Amino acid sequence: MPPRVIDSDDEFLAAVATLRDGVGPVAVDAERASGFRYSQRAYLIQVFRRGAGTFLFDPIAISSFQALQGAIGNEEWVLHAASQDLPCLREVGLEPARLFDTELGARLAGLPRVGLGAVVEETLGLHLAKEHSAADWSTRPLPEAWLAYAALDVELLVDVRDRIAELLTAAGKAELAAQEFAAVLERHAAVARIDPWRRLSGLSTVRGQRALAVARSLWFARDAYAQEVDTAPGRLLPDASIVAAARAPLAAKRDLAALKAFTGRASRSQLDRWWAAIEEGLASEDLPPVRSGEESIPPPRSWADRDPEADRRYRAVRPRLQTIADALALPVENLLTPEHVRRISWRPPAEATAEAVAGALAELGARPWQIDATAQAIATAFVEARQEPDEGDEGGS
């Protein structure tokens, strides 16, 4: 039988007292309703500690988590893929001072698969079913089978943490793992995009500023309505419907109603809303530029034509990083973030020295262990790339 959901303040305070008296790290997990609700709030929070047991909290019913934060806030928290759950935990006032991320630790330890089920099987030899991971956790009451699944997500996590810690120590990676865990905690929420509507899937097929203005207006209308009814935007009106409406020659609301590609739960019930947004886009004098104004670098596949020197640097550095990653038995994307590799290749430091590269990597946010492992190799690759002749150059006399 799974633990019962705690949904009253009195029961919550009793559970907090029990958790305070537990020992060792605290396993924490949260369940959201991604794909069903607009918000990314937690609809269930699971906590396990040795000597205390497992507790399932309903954050909708509990008035404040301040007492729980006071009881466990200074302990090490164990989460799997912590960056996914930290935002919704912080939203209710829960914030760890120290973190052990079993998903990230598994990557650094060189485990072949890092999903929770695979990591549990690899480290503990147990099979963990994951059939409810994409459920609508805003459902009330929560089915008993879902609660059993949620409890298992934390009941094994401290044991997994101990096994991964052993693997990291044996491989000499305990310190670099500590740096990575600290970086997850320090990482701030992503800066809001200047043009969030440009993330529409299929937007690249929309041609012209006027059509882009229609797509933009529809995106904001959908987002506002999604917030109003707390439903995932794509369930109300799929991206494909917005793109289809932006591309179609629509002269009247009846044309929109007749558009077969305009589908979704609210495509017809909110037709007046969508048509008003289209009219706003058609009449807008503030036409969006064809390209986003956000600072970005072009995709590497275009570098050979746009900046051959950057292309040579990028091609020279990648195999060197792969060699280092292989020697350390970790994924190359954990050795150095791919975005950092692209940025330093596109705009390198003025001098191709290890010291200059180290400074540039630090500004990008690379951790000390990453800089120590890669700065010299990147500098050497850049020097070699500079000496590589341009295609078409004739050599020798």
PDB file of C-alpha atoms in Angstrom, residues 179-180 183-184 186-187 297-298 300 303 310 313-315 317-318 321 332-349 356-372 374-375 378-379 382:
ATOM      1  CA  GLN A 179      31.102  21.052  -9.002  1.00  0.00           C
ATOM      2  CA  GLU A 180      28.385  19.942 -11.401  1.00  0.00           C
ATOM      3  CA  ALA A 183      26.259  24.433 -10.758  1.00  0.00           C
ATOM      4  CA  VAL A 184      22.747  22.971 -11.041  1.00  0.00           C
ATOM      5  CA  GLU A 186      23.351  28.022  -8.909  1.00  0.00           C
ATOM      6  CA  ARG A 187      21.801  27.995 -12.339  1.00  0.00           C
ATOM      7  CA  ILE A 297      25.033  32.304 -33.627  1.00  0.00           C
ATOM      8  CA  PRO A 298      24.168  30.549 -36.878  1.00  0.00           C
ATOM      9  CA  PRO A 300      27.464  25.215 -37.535  1.00  0.00           C
ATOM     10  CA  TRP A 303      29.779  28.192 -41.000  1.00  0.00           C
ATOM     11  CA  ALA A 310      35.187  29.582 -37.391  1.00  0.00           C
ATOM     12  CA  ARG A 313      38.144  25.962 -35.442  1.00  0.00           C
ATOM     13  CA  TYR A 314      34.937  24.046 -34.750  1.00  0.00           C
ATOM     14  CA  ARG A 315      36.000  21.052 -36.837  1.00  0.00           C
ATOM     15  CA  VAL A 317      38.203  21.183 -31.603  1.00  0.00           C
ATOM     16  CA  ARG A 318      35.395  18.614 -31.655  1.00  0.00           C
ATOM     17  CA  LEU A 321      37.056  17.057 -26.960  1.00  0.00           C
ATOM     18  CA  VAL A 332      31.203  14.752 -24.478  1.00  0.00           C
ATOM     19  CA  GLU A 333      28.259  17.090 -23.758  1.00  0.00           C
ATOM     20  CA  ASN A 334      29.055  16.809 -20.049  1.00  0.00           C
ATOM     21  CA  LEU A 335      32.739  17.447 -20.643  1.00  0.00           C
ATOM     22  CA  LEU A 336      31.807  20.826 -22.122  1.00  0.00           C
ATOM     23  CA  THR A 337      28.369  22.184 -22.943  1.00  0.00           C
ATOM     24  CA  PRO A 338      27.864  22.090 -26.745  1.00  0.00           C
ATOM     25  CA  GLU A 339      26.705  25.707 -26.685  1.00  0.00           C
ATOM     26  CA  HIS A 340      30.000  26.702 -25.071  1.00  0.00           C
ATOM     27  CA  VAL A 341      31.920  24.839 -27.762  1.00  0.00           C
ATOM     28  CA  ARG A 342      29.995  26.618 -30.495  1.00  0.00           C
ATOM     29  CA  ARG A 343      30.332  30.061 -28.943  1.00  0.00           C
ATOM     30  CA  ILE A 344      34.046  29.898 -28.285  1.00  0.00           C
ATOM     31  CA  SER A 345      34.616  28.528 -31.798  1.00  0.00           C
ATOM     32  CA  TRP A 346      32.509  31.272 -33.376  1.00  0.00           C
ATOM     33  CA  ARG A 347      34.037  34.090 -31.324  1.00  0.00           C
ATOM     34  CA  PRO A 348      37.380  32.910 -29.902  1.00  0.00           C
ATOM     35  CA  PRO A 349      39.651  34.923 -27.600  1.00  0.00           C
ATOM     36  CA  ALA A 356      42.892  33.056 -22.787  1.00  0.00           C
ATOM     37  CA  VAL A 357      40.672  30.086 -23.587  1.00  0.00           C
ATOM     38  CA  ALA A 358      40.292  29.356 -19.875  1.00  0.00           C
ATOM     39  CA  GLY A 359      39.120  32.924 -19.274  1.00  0.00           C
ATOM     40  CA  ALA A 360      36.641  32.753 -22.134  1.00  0.00           C
ATOM     41  CA  LEU A 361      35.237  29.450 -20.892  1.00  0.00           C
ATOM     42  CA  ALA A 362      34.858  30.825 -17.379  1.00  0.00           C
ATOM     43  CA  GLU A 363      32.855  33.782 -18.742  1.00  0.00           C
ATOM     44  CA  LEU A 364      30.581  31.337 -20.542  1.00  0.00           C
ATOM     45  CA  GLY A 365      29.957  29.504 -17.274  1.00  0.00           C
ATOM     46  CA  ALA A 366      32.168  26.434 -17.596  1.00  0.00           C
ATOM     47  CA  ARG A 367      33.137  24.786 -14.313  1.00  0.00           C
ATOM     48  CA  PRO A 368      36.772  24.725 -13.115  1.00  0.00           C
ATOM     49  CA  TRP A 369      37.177  21.006 -13.818  1.00  0.00           C
ATOM     50  CA  GLN A 370      35.875  21.487 -17.358  1.00  0.00           C
ATOM     51  CA  ILE A 371      38.307  24.323 -17.952  1.00  0.00           C
ATOM     52  CA  ASP A 372      41.228  22.318 -16.567  1.00  0.00           C
ATOM     53  CA  THR A 374      39.773  21.258 -22.070  1.00  0.00           C
ATOM     54  CA  ALA A 375      41.453  24.689 -22.235  1.00  0.00           C
ATOM     55  CA  ILE A 378      41.004  23.938 -27.409  1.00  0.00           C
ATOM     56  CA  ALA A 379      43.903  26.375 -27.652  1.00  0.00           C
ATOM     57  CA  PHE A 382      42.619  26.784 -32.633  1.00  0.00           C
TER      58      PHE A 382
END
